[in-house]
PDB file of C-alpha atoms in Angstrom:
ATOM      1  CA  MET A   1      50.586   7.096 -54.457  1.00  0.00           C
ATOM      2  CA  ASN A   2      52.447   7.265 -51.167  1.00  0.00           C
ATOM      3  CA  TYR A   3      51.885   4.033 -49.235  1.00  0.00           C
ATOM      4  CA  ASP A   4      53.032   5.431 -45.941  1.00  0.00           C
ATOM      5  CA  PRO A   5      50.522   3.920 -43.440  1.00  0.00           C
ATOM      6  CA  GLU A   6      49.554   7.293 -41.989  1.00  0.00           C
ATOM      7  CA  HIS A   7      49.033   8.744 -45.446  1.00  0.00           C
ATOM      8  CA  LEU A   8      47.002   5.721 -46.449  1.00  0.00           C
ATOM      9  CA  ALA A   9      44.829   6.045 -43.346  1.00  0.00           C
ATOM     10  CA  GLN A  10      44.220   9.716 -44.108  1.00  0.00           C
ATOM     11  CA  TRP A  11      43.315   8.850 -47.690  1.00  0.00           C
ATOM     12  CA  MET A  12      40.777   6.326 -46.434  1.00  0.00           C
ATOM     13  CA  ILE A  13      39.297   8.974 -44.159  1.00  0.00           C
ATOM     14  CA  ASP A  14      38.980  11.258 -47.146  1.00  0.00           C
ATOM     15  CA  VAL A  15      37.122   8.568 -49.052  1.00  0.00           C
ATOM     16  CA  LEU A  16      34.814   7.948 -46.119  1.00  0.00           C
ATOM     17  CA  CYS A  17      34.250  11.683 -45.839  1.00  0.00           C
ATOM     18  CA  GLY A  18      32.696  11.631 -49.283  1.00  0.00           C
ATOM     19  CA  MET A  19      35.265  13.870 -50.913  1.00  0.00           C
ATOM     20  CA  GLU A  20      34.528  12.321 -54.267  1.00  0.00           C
ATOM     21  CA  ASP A  21      31.729  14.159 -56.059  1.00  0.00           C
ATOM     22  CA  MET A  22      28.667  12.265 -54.880  1.00  0.00           C
ATOM     23  CA  SER A  23      26.418  15.231 -55.513  1.00  0.00           C
ATOM     24  CA  LYS A  24      25.009  13.862 -58.748  1.00  0.00           C
ATOM     25  CA  PRO A  25      23.047  10.598 -58.898  1.00  0.00           C
ATOM     26  CA  TYR A  26      24.404   9.747 -62.339  1.00  0.00           C
ATOM     27  CA  LYS A  27      27.493   9.599 -64.504  1.00  0.00           C
ATOM     28  CA  ASP A  28      27.824  11.320 -67.858  1.00  0.00           C
ATOM     29  CA  GLU A  29      29.821  10.326 -70.891  1.00  0.00           C
ATOM     30  CA  ILE A  30      30.073  13.289 -73.233  1.00  0.00           C
ATOM     31  CA  LEU A  31      29.418  12.559 -76.903  1.00  0.00           C
ATOM     32  CA  THR A  32      29.205  16.017 -78.467  1.00  0.00           C
ATOM     33  CA  ASP A  33      28.641  19.595 -77.300  1.00  0.00           C
ATOM     34  CA  ASN A  34      24.930  18.948 -76.922  1.00  0.00           C
ATOM     35  CA  SER A  35      24.623  15.207 -76.336  1.00  0.00           C
ATOM     36  CA  TRP A  36      25.802  12.710 -73.782  1.00  0.00           C
ATOM     37  CA  ILE A  37      25.181   9.254 -72.361  1.00  0.00           C
ATOM     38  CA  ARG A  38      23.810   9.396 -68.811  1.00  0.00           C
ATOM     39  CA  THR A  39      23.874   6.336 -66.565  1.00  0.00           C
ATOM     40  CA  PHE A  40      21.922   6.003 -63.335  1.00  0.00           C
ATOM     41  CA  ASP A  41      22.904   3.173 -60.998  1.00  0.00           C
ATOM     42  CA  PRO A  42      20.101   2.120 -58.631  1.00  0.00           C
ATOM     43  CA  LEU A  43      22.614   0.404 -56.348  1.00  0.00           C
ATOM     44  CA  ILE A  44      24.478   3.580 -55.457  1.00  0.00           C
ATOM     45  CA  THR A  45      21.665   6.080 -55.614  1.00  0.00           C
ATOM     46  CA  LYS A  46      18.967   6.713 -53.069  1.00  0.00           C
ATOM     47  CA  SER A  47      15.505   6.828 -54.597  1.00  0.00           C
ATOM     48  CA  ASP A  48      14.815  10.279 -53.132  1.00  0.00           C
ATOM     49  CA  GLU A  49      17.595  11.734 -55.266  1.00  0.00           C
ATOM     50  CA  TYR A  50      15.404  11.384 -58.331  1.00  0.00           C
ATOM     51  CA  VAL A  51      13.433  14.538 -57.786  1.00  0.00           C
ATOM     52  CA  TRP A  52      10.988  16.564 -59.819  1.00  0.00           C
ATOM     53  CA  HIS A  53      12.938  19.071 -61.837  1.00  0.00           C
ATOM     54  CA  ARG A  54      12.969  21.207 -64.980  1.00  0.00           C
ATOM     55  CA  ASP A  55      15.681  21.725 -67.566  1.00  0.00           C
ATOM     56  CA  GLU A  56      16.802  24.874 -69.301  1.00  0.00           C
ATOM     57  CA  LYS A  57      16.563  23.491 -72.837  1.00  0.00           C
ATOM     58  CA  ASP A  58      14.407  21.091 -74.821  1.00  0.00           C
ATOM     59  CA  ARG A  59      15.729  17.560 -74.571  1.00  0.00           C
ATOM     60  CA  ILE A  60      15.362  14.432 -76.660  1.00  0.00           C
ATOM     61  CA  VAL A  61      15.974  11.383 -74.507  1.00  0.00           C
ATOM     62  CA  THR A  62      16.517   7.910 -75.924  1.00  0.00           C
ATOM     63  CA  VAL A  63      16.448   4.906 -73.605  1.00  0.00           C
ATOM     64  CA  LEU A  64      19.400   2.617 -74.260  1.00  0.00           C
ATOM     65  CA  ASP A  65      19.133   0.172 -71.380  1.00  0.00           C
ATOM     66  CA  GLY A  66      17.599  -0.409 -67.947  1.00  0.00           C
ATOM     67  CA  ASP A  67      14.840  -2.471 -66.343  1.00  0.00           C
ATOM     68  CA  GLY A  68      11.946  -1.300 -64.242  1.00  0.00           C
ATOM     69  CA  TRP A  69      12.466   2.434 -64.619  1.00  0.00           C
ATOM     70  CA  GLN A  70       9.604   4.849 -65.135  1.00  0.00           C
ATOM     71  CA  PHE A  71       9.312   8.381 -66.442  1.00  0.00           C
ATOM     72  CA  GLN A  72       6.696  10.902 -65.415  1.00  0.00           C
ATOM     73  CA  PHE A  73       5.631  14.301 -66.688  1.00  0.00           C
ATOM     74  CA  ASP A  74       3.881  16.677 -64.330  1.00  0.00           C
ATOM     75  CA  ASN A  75       0.133  15.958 -64.036  1.00  0.00           C
ATOM     76  CA  GLU A  76       0.497  12.626 -65.783  1.00  0.00           C
ATOM     77  CA  ILE A  77       0.789   9.006 -64.690  1.00  0.00           C
ATOM     78  CA  PRO A  78       4.293   7.468 -64.835  1.00  0.00           C
ATOM     79  CA  ILE A  79       5.096   5.414 -67.895  1.00  0.00           C
ATOM     80  CA  GLN A  80       7.362   2.386 -68.103  1.00  0.00           C
ATOM     81  CA  LEU A  81      10.671   3.003 -69.883  1.00  0.00           C
ATOM     82  CA  ASN A  82      11.777   0.472 -72.491  1.00  0.00           C
ATOM     83  CA  SER A  83      14.861   0.300 -74.668  1.00  0.00           C
ATOM     84  CA  ASN A  84      14.617   2.513 -77.761  1.00  0.00           C
ATOM     85  CA  ASP A  85      11.845   4.653 -76.269  1.00  0.00           C
ATOM     86  CA  VAL A  86      12.256   8.298 -77.254  1.00  0.00           C
ATOM     87  CA  ILE A  87      10.928  11.045 -75.005  1.00  0.00           C
ATOM     88  CA  ASN A  88      10.740  14.696 -75.971  1.00  0.00           C
ATOM     89  CA  ILE A  89      10.960  16.920 -72.913  1.00  0.00           C
ATOM     90  CA  PRO A  90      10.090  20.570 -73.552  1.00  0.00           C
ATOM     91  CA  LYS A  91      12.216  23.056 -71.635  1.00  0.00           C
ATOM     92  CA  HIS A  92      10.932  24.240 -68.243  1.00  0.00           C
ATOM     93  CA  THR A  93       8.584  21.251 -68.004  1.00  0.00           C
ATOM     94  CA  TYR A  94       8.529  19.408 -64.698  1.00  0.00           C
ATOM     95  CA  HIS A  95       9.431  15.746 -64.951  1.00  0.00           C
ATOM     96  CA  ARG A  96      11.116  12.986 -62.992  1.00  0.00           C
ATOM     97  CA  ILE A  97      12.267   9.393 -63.243  1.00  0.00           C
ATOM     98  CA  ILE A  98      11.322   6.595 -60.869  1.00  0.00           C
ATOM     99  CA  VAL A  99      14.044   4.172 -59.901  1.00  0.00           C
ATOM    100  CA  GLY A 100      14.219   0.702 -61.468  1.00  0.00           C
ATOM    101  CA  SER A 101      16.167  -2.462 -60.814  1.00  0.00           C
ATOM    102  CA  THR A 102      19.154  -2.284 -63.169  1.00  0.00           C
ATOM    103  CA  ALA A 103      21.309   0.572 -64.389  1.00  0.00           C
ATOM    104  CA  LEU A 104      19.452   3.005 -66.615  1.00  0.00           C
ATOM    105  CA  LYS A 105      21.372   4.273 -69.599  1.00  0.00           C
ATOM    106  CA  LEU A 106      20.010   7.198 -71.598  1.00  0.00           C
ATOM    107  CA  ARG A 107      21.193   9.166 -74.577  1.00  0.00           C
ATOM    108  CA  ILE A 108      20.329  12.812 -73.988  1.00  0.00           C
ATOM    109  CA  GLU A 109      20.381  15.440 -76.671  1.00  0.00           C
ATOM    110  CA  GLU A 110      19.792  19.095 -75.914  1.00  0.00           C
ATOM    111  CA  VAL A 111      18.024  21.113 -78.577  1.00  0.00           C
ATOM    112  CA  GLU A 112      18.348  24.880 -78.918  1.00  0.00           C
TER     113      GLU A 112
ATOM    114  CA  MET B   1     -10.879  18.712 -69.781  1.00  0.00           C
ATOM    115  CA  LYS B   2     -12.671  17.869 -66.546  1.00  0.00           C
ATOM    116  CA  ARG B   3     -13.294  14.353 -67.838  1.00  0.00           C
ATOM    117  CA  LEU B   4      -9.596  14.012 -68.656  1.00  0.00           C
ATOM    118  CA  ALA B   5      -8.627  15.023 -65.106  1.00  0.00           C
ATOM    119  CA  GLU B   6     -11.138  12.530 -63.707  1.00  0.00           C
ATOM    120  CA  HIS B   7      -9.692   9.799 -65.900  1.00  0.00           C
ATOM    121  CA  THR B   8      -6.174  10.697 -64.766  1.00  0.00           C
ATOM    122  CA  LEU B   9      -7.300  10.540 -61.137  1.00  0.00           C
ATOM    123  CA  GLU B  10      -8.803   7.099 -61.614  1.00  0.00           C
ATOM    124  CA  ARG B  11      -5.592   5.884 -63.171  1.00  0.00           C
ATOM    125  CA  ALA B  12      -3.583   7.454 -60.357  1.00  0.00           C
ATOM    126  CA  VAL B  13      -5.585   5.532 -57.737  1.00  0.00           C
ATOM    127  CA  ASP B  14      -4.987   2.357 -59.726  1.00  0.00           C
ATOM    128  CA  TYR B  15      -1.290   3.215 -59.965  1.00  0.00           C
ATOM    129  CA  HIS B  16      -1.031   3.543 -56.186  1.00  0.00           C
ATOM    130  CA  ILE B  17      -2.833   0.259 -55.606  1.00  0.00           C
ATOM    131  CA  ASN B  18      -0.939  -1.673 -58.275  1.00  0.00           C
ATOM    132  CA  ASN B  19       2.425  -0.388 -57.045  1.00  0.00           C
ATOM    133  CA  SER B  20       1.617  -0.691 -53.316  1.00  0.00           C
ATOM    134  CA  LEU B  21       2.318   3.012 -53.026  1.00  0.00           C
ATOM    135  CA  PRO B  22       0.762   4.609 -49.941  1.00  0.00           C
ATOM    136  CA  ILE B  23      -0.893   7.969 -50.406  1.00  0.00           C
ATOM    137  CA  TYR B  24       1.822   9.806 -48.471  1.00  0.00           C
ATOM    138  CA  GLU B  25       4.020   9.008 -51.468  1.00  0.00           C
ATOM    139  CA  ASN B  26       1.547  10.774 -53.738  1.00  0.00           C
ATOM    140  CA  VAL B  27       2.418  10.078 -57.366  1.00  0.00           C
ATOM    141  CA  PHE B  28       1.736  13.685 -58.324  1.00  0.00           C
ATOM    142  CA  ARG B  29       4.107  16.559 -57.607  1.00  0.00           C
ATOM    143  CA  ALA B  30       3.504  18.088 -54.196  1.00  0.00           C
ATOM    144  CA  GLY B  31       1.435  21.235 -54.247  1.00  0.00           C
ATOM    145  CA  THR B  32      -0.191  20.677 -57.642  1.00  0.00           C
ATOM    146  CA  PRO B  33      -3.994  20.553 -58.042  1.00  0.00           C
ATOM    147  CA  LEU B  34      -3.872  16.881 -58.994  1.00  0.00           C
ATOM    148  CA  HIS B  35      -1.843  16.126 -55.876  1.00  0.00           C
ATOM    149  CA  PHE B  36      -4.619  17.517 -53.688  1.00  0.00           C
ATOM    150  CA  LYS B  37      -7.375  15.991 -55.803  1.00  0.00           C
ATOM    151  CA  LEU B  38      -5.804  12.567 -55.422  1.00  0.00           C
ATOM    152  CA  LEU B  39      -5.679  12.995 -51.637  1.00  0.00           C
ATOM    153  CA  GLU B  40      -9.334  13.988 -51.726  1.00  0.00           C
ATOM    154  CA  ARG B  41     -10.275  11.019 -53.889  1.00  0.00           C
ATOM    155  CA  VAL B  42      -8.427   8.439 -51.791  1.00  0.00           C
ATOM    156  CA  LYS B  43      -9.811   9.904 -48.571  1.00  0.00           C
ATOM    157  CA  SER B  44     -13.312   9.697 -50.042  1.00  0.00           C
ATOM    158  CA  LEU B  45     -12.761   6.076 -51.085  1.00  0.00           C
ATOM    159  CA  TYR B  46     -11.406   5.255 -47.623  1.00  0.00           C
ATOM    160  CA  ASP B  47     -14.374   6.866 -45.888  1.00  0.00           C
ATOM    161  CA  SER B  48     -16.737   4.783 -48.022  1.00  0.00           C
ATOM    162  CA  GLN B  49     -14.673   1.657 -47.313  1.00  0.00           C
ATOM    163  CA  GLN B  50     -13.602   1.290 -50.930  1.00  0.00           C
ATOM    164  CA  TYR B  51      -9.902   1.820 -50.204  1.00  0.00           C
ATOM    165  CA  ILE B  52      -7.806  -0.347 -47.899  1.00  0.00           C
ATOM    166  CA  PRO B  53      -4.752   1.408 -46.406  1.00  0.00           C
ATOM    167  CA  MET B  54      -1.450  -0.276 -47.135  1.00  0.00           C
ATOM    168  CA  ASN B  55       0.009   0.249 -43.675  1.00  0.00           C
ATOM    169  CA  GLU B  56      -0.667   1.870 -40.299  1.00  0.00           C
ATOM    170  CA  ASP B  57       0.920   5.154 -41.316  1.00  0.00           C
ATOM    171  CA  GLU B  58      -1.346   5.505 -44.312  1.00  0.00           C
ATOM    172  CA  GLU B  59      -4.390   4.608 -42.230  1.00  0.00           C
ATOM    173  CA  ALA B  60      -3.444   7.219 -39.626  1.00  0.00           C
ATOM    174  CA  ILE B  61      -3.249   9.858 -42.353  1.00  0.00           C
ATOM    175  CA  LEU B  62      -6.568   8.833 -43.859  1.00  0.00           C
ATOM    176  CA  LYS B  63      -8.248   9.160 -40.474  1.00  0.00           C
ATOM    177  CA  THR B  64      -7.415  12.866 -40.412  1.00  0.00           C
ATOM    178  CA  ASP B  65      -9.150  15.605 -42.388  1.00  0.00           C
ATOM    179  CA  ILE B  66      -6.671  15.265 -45.222  1.00  0.00           C
ATOM    180  CA  GLY B  67      -8.281  15.974 -48.569  1.00  0.00           C
ATOM    181  CA  SER B  68     -10.572  18.597 -47.041  1.00  0.00           C
ATOM    182  CA  TRP B  69     -10.215  22.363 -47.261  1.00  0.00           C
ATOM    183  CA  ASP B  70     -11.125  25.247 -45.028  1.00  0.00           C
ATOM    184  CA  VAL B  71     -10.834  29.007 -45.259  1.00  0.00           C
ATOM    185  CA  TYR B  72      -8.264  30.766 -43.109  1.00  0.00           C
ATOM    186  CA  GLU B  73      -7.876  34.549 -43.393  1.00  0.00           C
ATOM    187  CA  ASN B  74      -9.774  34.521 -46.711  1.00  0.00           C
ATOM    188  CA  THR B  75      -7.481  31.861 -48.131  1.00  0.00           C
ATOM    189  CA  ALA B  76      -8.414  28.244 -48.820  1.00  0.00           C
ATOM    190  CA  VAL B  77      -6.043  25.939 -46.978  1.00  0.00           C
ATOM    191  CA  PRO B  78      -5.787  22.137 -47.133  1.00  0.00           C
ATOM    192  CA  LEU B  79      -6.417  20.521 -43.759  1.00  0.00           C
ATOM    193  CA  ASP B  80      -3.890  18.232 -42.103  1.00  0.00           C
ATOM    194  CA  TYR B  81      -1.398  18.924 -44.838  1.00  0.00           C
ATOM    195  CA  PRO B  82       2.109  20.250 -44.162  1.00  0.00           C
ATOM    196  CA  MET B  83       2.198  23.679 -45.760  1.00  0.00           C
ATOM    197  CA  PHE B  84       5.050  24.321 -48.071  1.00  0.00           C
ATOM    198  CA  THR B  85       5.154  25.967 -51.436  1.00  0.00           C
ATOM    199  CA  GLU B  86       7.826  26.702 -53.975  1.00  0.00           C
ATOM    200  CA  GLU B  87       8.253  30.096 -52.345  1.00  0.00           C
ATOM    201  CA  ASP B  88       9.164  28.405 -49.050  1.00  0.00           C
ATOM    202  CA  GLU B  89      12.541  27.228 -50.218  1.00  0.00           C
ATOM    203  CA  PRO B  90      15.084  26.210 -47.637  1.00  0.00           C
ATOM    204  CA  GLU B  91      17.705  28.756 -46.716  1.00  0.00           C
ATOM    205  CA  LEU B  92      20.376  28.658 -49.403  1.00  0.00           C
ATOM    206  CA  ASN B  93      24.160  28.580 -48.955  1.00  0.00           C
ATOM    207  CA  LYS B  94      23.957  28.208 -45.167  1.00  0.00           C
ATOM    208  CA  PRO B  95      25.712  24.981 -44.172  1.00  0.00           C
ATOM    209  CA  LYS B  96      24.260  23.207 -41.169  1.00  0.00           C
ATOM    210  CA  ARG B  97      24.972  20.113 -39.121  1.00  0.00           C
ATOM    211  CA  GLY B  98      22.876  17.035 -39.844  1.00  0.00           C
ATOM    212  CA  GLY B  99      21.532  15.133 -42.800  1.00  0.00           C
ATOM    213  CA  SER B 100      22.760  11.703 -43.802  1.00  0.00           C
ATOM    214  CA  LYS B 101      26.356  12.893 -43.392  1.00  0.00           C
ATOM    215  CA  LYS B 102      27.902  15.317 -40.940  1.00  0.00           C
ATOM    216  CA  PHE B 103      26.921  18.549 -42.686  1.00  0.00           C
ATOM    217  CA  TYR B 104      24.493  19.700 -45.355  1.00  0.00           C
ATOM    218  CA  VAL B 105      23.680  22.826 -47.301  1.00  0.00           C
ATOM    219  CA  TYR B 106      21.027  23.818 -49.812  1.00  0.00           C
ATOM    220  CA  VAL B 107      22.275  25.477 -52.994  1.00  0.00           C
ATOM    221  CA  ARG B 108      20.734  26.486 -56.288  1.00  0.00           C
ATOM    222  CA  ASN B 109      22.030  24.749 -59.385  1.00  0.00           C
ATOM    223  CA  PRO B 110      22.695  27.634 -61.791  1.00  0.00           C
ATOM    224  CA  GLU B 111      22.218  25.339 -64.791  1.00  0.00           C
ATOM    225  CA  THR B 112      18.714  24.181 -63.910  1.00  0.00           C
ATOM    226  CA  GLY B 113      17.503  26.670 -61.329  1.00  0.00           C
ATOM    227  CA  ASN B 114      16.640  23.777 -59.024  1.00  0.00           C
ATOM    228  CA  VAL B 115      17.487  23.773 -55.334  1.00  0.00           C
ATOM    229  CA  LYS B 116      19.733  20.921 -54.343  1.00  0.00           C
ATOM    230  CA  LYS B 117      20.850  19.468 -51.021  1.00  0.00           C
ATOM    231  CA  VAL B 118      24.596  18.825 -50.787  1.00  0.00           C
ATOM    232  CA  GLU B 119      25.825  16.600 -47.970  1.00  0.00           C
ATOM    233  CA  TRP B 120      29.346  15.906 -46.835  1.00  0.00           C
ATOM    234  CA  GLY B 121      31.399  14.801 -43.856  1.00  0.00           C
ATOM    235  CA  ASP B 122      32.229  11.523 -42.225  1.00  0.00           C
ATOM    236  CA  THR B 123      29.630   9.809 -40.035  1.00  0.00           C
ATOM    237  CA  SER B 124      31.644   6.783 -38.997  1.00  0.00           C
ATOM    238  CA  GLY B 125      33.290   8.504 -36.058  1.00  0.00           C
ATOM    239  CA  LEU B 126      36.584   9.214 -37.798  1.00  0.00           C
ATOM    240  CA  LYS B 127      38.098  12.663 -37.486  1.00  0.00           C
ATOM    241  CA  ILE B 128      40.236  14.641 -39.844  1.00  0.00           C
ATOM    242  CA  LYS B 129      43.270  16.089 -38.098  1.00  0.00           C
ATOM    243  CA  ILE B 130      42.157  19.645 -38.588  1.00  0.00           C
ATOM    244  CA  ASP B 131      44.608  21.008 -36.031  1.00  0.00           C
ATOM    245  CA  ASP B 132      47.481  19.396 -37.868  1.00  0.00           C
ATOM    246  CA  GLU B 133      48.656  21.898 -40.457  1.00  0.00           C
ATOM    247  CA  GLY B 134      50.504  19.216 -42.412  1.00  0.00           C
ATOM    248  CA  ALA B 135      47.453  16.991 -42.604  1.00  0.00           C
ATOM    249  CA  ARG B 136      45.328  19.982 -43.648  1.00  0.00           C
ATOM    250  CA  LYS B 137      47.676  20.911 -46.454  1.00  0.00           C
ATOM    251  CA  SER B 138      47.888  17.311 -47.576  1.00  0.00           C
ATOM    252  CA  PHE B 139      44.114  17.057 -47.643  1.00  0.00           C
ATOM    253  CA  ALA B 140      43.754  20.283 -49.620  1.00  0.00           C
ATOM    254  CA  ALA B 141      46.428  19.235 -52.093  1.00  0.00           C
ATOM    255  CA  ARG B 142      45.014  15.782 -52.669  1.00  0.00           C
ATOM    256  CA  HIS B 143      41.568  17.136 -53.300  1.00  0.00           C
ATOM    257  CA  GLN B 144      42.700  20.167 -55.273  1.00  0.00           C
ATOM    258  CA  CYS B 145      40.752  22.434 -52.967  1.00  0.00           C
ATOM    259  CA  ASP B 146      41.975  25.555 -54.704  1.00  0.00           C
ATOM    260  CA  GLN B 147      40.223  24.366 -57.872  1.00  0.00           C
ATOM    261  CA  GLN B 148      36.885  23.445 -56.326  1.00  0.00           C
ATOM    262  CA  LYS B 149      34.519  26.125 -57.667  1.00  0.00           C
ATOM    263  CA  ASP B 150      31.296  24.162 -58.081  1.00  0.00           C
ATOM    264  CA  ARG B 151      29.075  25.042 -55.138  1.00  0.00           C
ATOM    265  CA  THR B 152      26.761  22.152 -56.002  1.00  0.00           C
ATOM    266  CA  SER B 153      29.497  19.610 -55.236  1.00  0.00           C
ATOM    267  CA  ALA B 154      30.316  17.957 -51.915  1.00  0.00           C
ATOM    268  CA  ALA B 155      34.012  18.526 -52.606  1.00  0.00           C
ATOM    269  CA  TYR B 156      33.577  22.321 -52.686  1.00  0.00           C
ATOM    270  CA  TRP B 157      31.845  22.383 -49.327  1.00  0.00           C
ATOM    271  CA  ALA B 158      34.200  19.876 -47.733  1.00  0.00           C
ATOM    272  CA  CYS B 159      37.152  21.991 -48.801  1.00  0.00           C
ATOM    273  CA  ASN B 160      35.545  25.191 -47.542  1.00  0.00           C
ATOM    274  CA  THR B 161      34.131  23.866 -44.276  1.00  0.00           C
ATOM    275  CA  PRO B 162      36.509  25.949 -42.090  1.00  0.00           C
ATOM    276  CA  ARG B 163      35.024  29.151 -43.536  1.00  0.00           C
ATOM    277  CA  TYR B 164      31.770  28.190 -41.899  1.00  0.00           C
ATOM    278  CA  GLY B 165      33.374  26.809 -38.756  1.00  0.00           C
ATOM    279  CA  LYS B 166      31.610  29.212 -36.424  1.00  0.00           C
ATOM    280  CA  GLN B 167      28.077  28.466 -37.626  1.00  0.00           C
ATOM    281  CA  LEU B 168      28.867  24.751 -37.753  1.00  0.00           C
ATOM    282  CA  GLY B 169      30.063  24.795 -34.172  1.00  0.00           C
ATOM    283  CA  LEU B 170      33.646  23.853 -34.977  1.00  0.00           C
ATOM    284  CA  GLY B 171      36.402  24.877 -32.620  1.00  0.00           C
ATOM    285  CA  PRO B 172      38.381  28.117 -33.037  1.00  0.00           C
ATOM    286  CA  ASN B 173      41.303  26.221 -34.548  1.00  0.00           C
ATOM    287  CA  SER B 174      38.942  24.803 -37.170  1.00  0.00           C
ATOM    288  CA  THR B 175      37.485  28.113 -38.219  1.00  0.00           C
ATOM    289  CA  GLY B 176      38.939  30.551 -40.679  1.00  0.00           C
ATOM    290  CA  ASN B 177      39.477  31.482 -44.257  1.00  0.00           C
ATOM    291  CA  PHE B 178      41.584  28.475 -45.151  1.00  0.00           C
ATOM    292  CA  PHE B 179      41.153  25.055 -46.654  1.00  0.00           C
ATOM    293  CA  TRP B 180      41.476  21.965 -44.555  1.00  0.00           C
TER     294      TRP B 180
END
């Protein structure tokens, strides 16, 4: 890192400009080709980023941690998420999560 | 099946009340039958004084004809409801000024097929020295602009902003087929 003041100022501008990838409201830790740990942080994510969406493949989701989060399938009422809950999400099925109070950590496995 | 839908509707009303969720944040996905049925149910409860609005905005909505339908050009349309459907997607890949940052663009995520809003650009009043070739090159190098291929990322669009300089209203020196 060059600590030249002008360079440092430009670097700070870059940070403020959002050059880091803020396009995803979560962080992934890859486990295998078809599984990963996904962490959502309610402190850095706006609630409207958790939108209804569908996925290309079937997914098996295991809740590892997180308080106050909910999960909802299309045409159903949201359900509270608790540690060790397992949710099977068929491909192309609308679903969403509803933001909670602490970081939500999920293990996601994609099934062919 | 009808009984199941009725039961789901009852639970949805309870969900809204228990979570202090006004009806304009309808728990069901916008545009689905249950979404409209819930509007209809809450409006009906409000009209019969069995539902107390949670705030002035919700009360204003419930005083309209929301939840009712009429026929327009042989098509049933919901009254007092902003019309948008999945077909009415925002224009894709056309960056515009605005949003929570300086610019935004809608793109389709090729992995999921979902449309996503990408926002980038400083809003604190700071300016990048776009006319300064050295600063531009430094910016592009630091952010590896030549390797930014993911159109769903803010970094891609930030790096490629000059390509869209004209439509974003940037000056002539800030427009062209180059990175910052």
